[in-house]
């Protein structure tokens, strides 16, 4: 095979990157259209949503396998995006710490409840706030395929009646709640 001239290599590389990016965008769009509509919170005050959240429960994900004492911390950036820091303690609430840093962007300015999160460019995932406490003490977060779901709280533990209500809501929205993993958290401050 003949060697390509040097001036053609950047064009080919650019075309390959553009093709991959277009394919990823098309796949994401088609995937979202395959699922029944998923209602979100009518309005999220982004400033009040920022801060530390404890994971109360989740649907199984490969990137959280073996995680306990999971937290997510959100910080609003000057450009309007959100800095995301997920923390996991492996195999025990006091186990070794693993973190993942990402960035989120709001994609529905009418509600601020739909975000796209990226931990590795150009790949993004939906992060939709389905329900939250008026005082921002807890939240239910999912995405249209119903494969990812998180119950979050500002404290390591959530009162059982609230937890049961959120699980019931998730079930009514089509999430497979029978597969929920209830995340072990430190026992201090348990209600």
Short mmCIF file of C-alpha atoms in Angstrom, two decimals:
data_model
loop_
_atom_site.label_atom_id
_atom_site.label_comp_id
_atom_site.label_asym_id
_atom_site.label_seq_id
_atom_site.Cartn_x
_atom_site.Cartn_y
_atom_site.Cartn_z
CA UNK A 1 0.00 0.00 0.00
CA UNK A 2 1.37 3.39 -0.95
CA UNK A 3 2.24 5.80 1.80
CA UNK A 4 -0.19 8.73 2.05
CA UNK A 5 1.29 12.20 1.66
CA UNK A 6 1.74 13.95 5.02
CA UNK A 7 -0.70 16.73 4.15
CA UNK A 8 -3.55 14.17 3.66
CA UNK A 9 -3.11 12.45 7.04
CA UNK A 10 -4.69 15.30 9.13
CA UNK A 11 -7.68 15.38 6.78
CA UNK A 12 -8.22 11.64 7.12
CA UNK A 13 -7.82 11.80 10.91
CA UNK A 14 -10.28 14.71 11.10
CA UNK A 15 -12.78 12.84 8.95
CA UNK A 16 -12.46 9.74 11.14
CA UNK A 17 -13.05 11.75 14.32
CA UNK A 18 -16.05 13.51 12.76
CA UNK A 19 -17.50 10.18 11.63
CA UNK A 20 -17.14 8.66 15.09
CA UNK A 21 -18.64 11.74 16.79
CA UNK A 22 -21.60 11.70 14.37
CA UNK A 23 -22.13 7.99 15.00
CA UNK A 24 -22.10 8.47 18.79
CA UNK A 25 -24.57 11.37 18.54
CA UNK A 26 -26.89 9.41 16.22
CA UNK A 27 -26.79 6.34 18.48
CA UNK A 28 -27.63 8.46 21.55
CA UNK A 29 -30.51 10.16 19.75
CA UNK A 30 -31.99 6.90 18.47
CA UNK A 31 -31.60 5.22 21.85
CA UNK A 32 -33.52 8.02 23.61
CA UNK A 33 -36.35 7.78 21.05
CA UNK A 34 -36.86 4.04 21.71
CA UNK A 35 -38.19 4.54 25.24
CA UNK A 36 -41.45 5.83 26.67
CA UNK A 37 -41.36 9.45 27.82
CA UNK A 38 -39.82 9.92 31.25
CA UNK A 39 -41.18 12.83 33.29
CA UNK A 40 -38.73 14.97 35.26
CA UNK A 41 -38.99 17.46 38.11
CA UNK A 42 -40.82 20.58 36.91
CA UNK A 43 -38.01 22.85 38.10
CA UNK A 44 -34.60 22.33 39.70
CA UNK A 45 -32.78 25.23 41.35
CA UNK A 46 -29.27 24.41 40.16
CA UNK A 47 -27.61 26.37 42.97
CA UNK A 48 -29.53 24.44 45.64
CA UNK A 49 -28.79 21.10 43.95
CA UNK A 50 -25.04 21.65 44.17
CA UNK A 51 -23.07 20.08 47.01
CA UNK A 52 -22.55 16.62 48.47
CA UNK A 53 -25.04 13.78 47.97
CA UNK A 54 -24.90 10.25 49.42
CA UNK A 55 -26.04 7.34 47.28
CA UNK A 56 -28.86 5.49 49.06
CA UNK A 57 -29.59 2.98 46.29
CA UNK A 58 -28.73 2.29 42.64
CA UNK A 59 -29.40 -0.10 39.83
CA UNK A 60 -26.33 -2.27 39.15
CA UNK A 61 -23.69 -0.69 36.93
CA UNK A 62 -20.33 -2.08 35.94
CA UNK A 63 -18.56 1.14 36.97
CA UNK A 64 -19.94 0.89 40.52
CA UNK A 65 -19.30 -2.80 41.07
CA UNK A 66 -18.19 -3.40 44.66
CA UNK A 67 -18.78 0.22 45.67
CA UNK A 68 -19.90 1.16 49.16
CA UNK A 69 -20.09 4.55 50.89
CA UNK A 70 -20.71 6.22 47.52
CA UNK A 71 -21.00 9.99 47.24
CA UNK A 72 -21.38 12.51 44.44
CA UNK A 73 -20.34 16.13 44.75
CA UNK A 74 -21.52 18.77 42.31
CA UNK A 75 -20.06 22.27 41.88
CA UNK A 76 -21.34 24.93 39.50
CA UNK A 77 -18.59 26.23 37.24
CA UNK A 78 -18.31 29.83 35.95
CA UNK A 79 -19.19 28.65 32.42
CA UNK A 80 -22.54 27.23 33.63
CA UNK A 81 -21.41 23.60 33.50
CA UNK A 82 -21.25 21.38 36.58
CA UNK A 83 -18.15 19.72 37.96
CA UNK A 84 -18.87 16.15 39.10
CA UNK A 85 -16.80 14.17 41.61
CA UNK A 86 -18.00 10.62 42.32
CA UNK A 87 -16.37 8.78 45.22
CA UNK A 88 -16.57 5.04 45.93
CA UNK A 89 -15.06 3.00 48.76
CA UNK A 90 -14.24 -0.44 47.33
CA UNK A 91 -15.75 -3.50 49.06
CA UNK A 92 -16.24 -1.76 52.47
CA UNK A 93 -17.47 1.60 53.81
CA UNK A 94 -13.88 2.21 54.95
CA UNK A 95 -12.27 0.53 51.95
CA UNK A 96 -9.86 2.07 49.44
CA UNK A 97 -11.20 5.19 47.74
CA UNK A 98 -11.74 5.44 44.01
CA UNK A 99 -12.89 8.67 42.38
CA UNK A 100 -14.21 9.66 38.98
CA UNK A 101 -14.23 13.27 37.78
CA UNK A 102 -16.58 14.50 35.12
CA UNK A 103 -18.49 17.44 33.77
CA UNK A 104 -22.21 17.88 33.26
CA UNK A 105 -24.17 20.31 31.16
CA UNK A 106 -27.82 21.26 31.43
CA UNK A 107 -29.71 20.31 28.28
CA UNK A 108 -33.20 21.48 29.29
CA UNK A 109 -33.11 25.10 30.44
CA UNK A 110 -36.89 25.10 31.02
CA UNK A 111 -36.62 22.72 33.99
CA UNK A 112 -32.85 22.35 34.65
CA UNK A 113 -33.75 18.70 35.35
CA UNK A 114 -32.07 17.12 32.32
CA UNK A 115 -28.30 16.98 32.21
CA UNK A 116 -25.71 15.17 30.11
CA UNK A 117 -22.67 13.94 32.05
CA UNK A 118 -19.29 13.05 30.59
CA UNK A 119 -16.47 11.25 32.35
CA UNK A 120 -14.66 10.49 29.10
CA UNK A 121 -15.05 12.67 25.99
CA UNK A 122 -16.89 12.32 23.61
CA UNK A 123 -19.17 9.94 25.50
CA UNK A 124 -22.04 11.39 27.53
CA UNK A 125 -24.83 9.89 29.58
CA UNK A 126 -28.23 11.18 30.57
CA UNK A 127 -28.70 12.36 34.15
CA UNK A 128 -32.33 13.29 34.65
CA UNK A 129 -33.65 14.52 37.99
CA UNK A 130 -36.99 12.73 38.20
CA UNK A 131 -38.05 13.92 41.65
CA UNK A 132 -36.54 15.92 44.48
CA UNK A 133 -37.46 17.25 47.88
CA UNK A 134 -38.50 20.93 47.91
CA UNK A 135 -35.69 21.49 50.45
CA UNK A 136 -33.20 19.50 48.33
CA UNK A 137 -32.71 16.81 51.01
CA UNK A 138 -33.20 13.89 48.60
CA UNK A 139 -33.51 13.22 44.88
CA UNK A 140 -34.39 10.46 42.44
CA UNK A 141 -32.21 10.41 39.31
CA UNK A 142 -32.50 8.20 36.23
CA UNK A 143 -32.35 8.13 32.45
CA UNK A 144 -34.73 7.23 29.59
CA UNK A 145 -33.54 3.65 29.01
CA UNK A 146 -34.38 2.85 32.66
CA UNK A 147 -31.00 1.08 33.02
CA UNK A 148 -29.57 3.60 35.50
CA UNK A 149 -31.26 4.86 38.64
CA UNK A 150 -29.99 6.50 41.81
CA UNK A 151 -31.65 7.51 45.06
CA UNK A 152 -29.62 10.32 46.62
CA UNK A 153 -29.75 12.05 49.99
CA UNK A 154 -27.84 14.84 51.72
CA UNK A 155 -27.20 12.50 54.65
CA UNK A 156 -25.87 8.90 54.61
CA UNK A 157 -29.33 7.49 55.38
CA UNK A 158 -32.86 8.24 54.20
CA UNK A 159 -36.01 7.66 56.24
CA UNK A 160 -37.73 4.43 55.18
CA UNK A 161 -41.11 5.99 54.21
CA UNK A 162 -39.40 8.46 51.86
CA UNK A 163 -37.17 5.74 50.44
CA UNK A 164 -40.19 3.49 49.84
CA UNK A 165 -42.08 6.33 48.13
CA UNK A 166 -39.15 7.01 45.78
CA UNK A 167 -38.75 3.30 44.97
CA UNK A 168 -42.49 3.13 44.25
CA UNK A 169 -42.26 6.15 41.96
CA UNK A 170 -39.30 4.61 40.11
CA UNK A 171 -41.24 1.34 39.72
CA UNK A 172 -44.26 3.21 38.31
CA UNK A 173 -41.94 4.88 35.77
CA UNK A 174 -40.77 1.49 34.49
CA UNK A 175 -37.45 1.05 36.33
CA UNK A 176 -36.61 -2.53 37.41
CA UNK A 177 -36.62 -1.68 41.13
CA UNK A 178 -36.37 -5.35 42.11
CA UNK A 179 -32.71 -5.07 41.07
CA UNK A 180 -31.92 -2.10 43.32
CA UNK A 181 -28.76 -2.28 45.40
CA UNK A 182 -29.04 -0.42 48.70
CA UNK A 183 -25.67 1.22 49.18
CA UNK A 184 -23.93 0.62 52.52
CA UNK A 185 -23.06 3.95 54.18
CA UNK A 186 -21.39 4.77 57.52
CA UNK A 187 -23.67 4.18 60.51
CA UNK A 188 -23.09 7.58 62.14
CA UNK A 189 -26.07 9.92 61.90
CA UNK A 190 -28.51 7.12 60.97
CA UNK A 191 -32.11 8.29 61.55
#
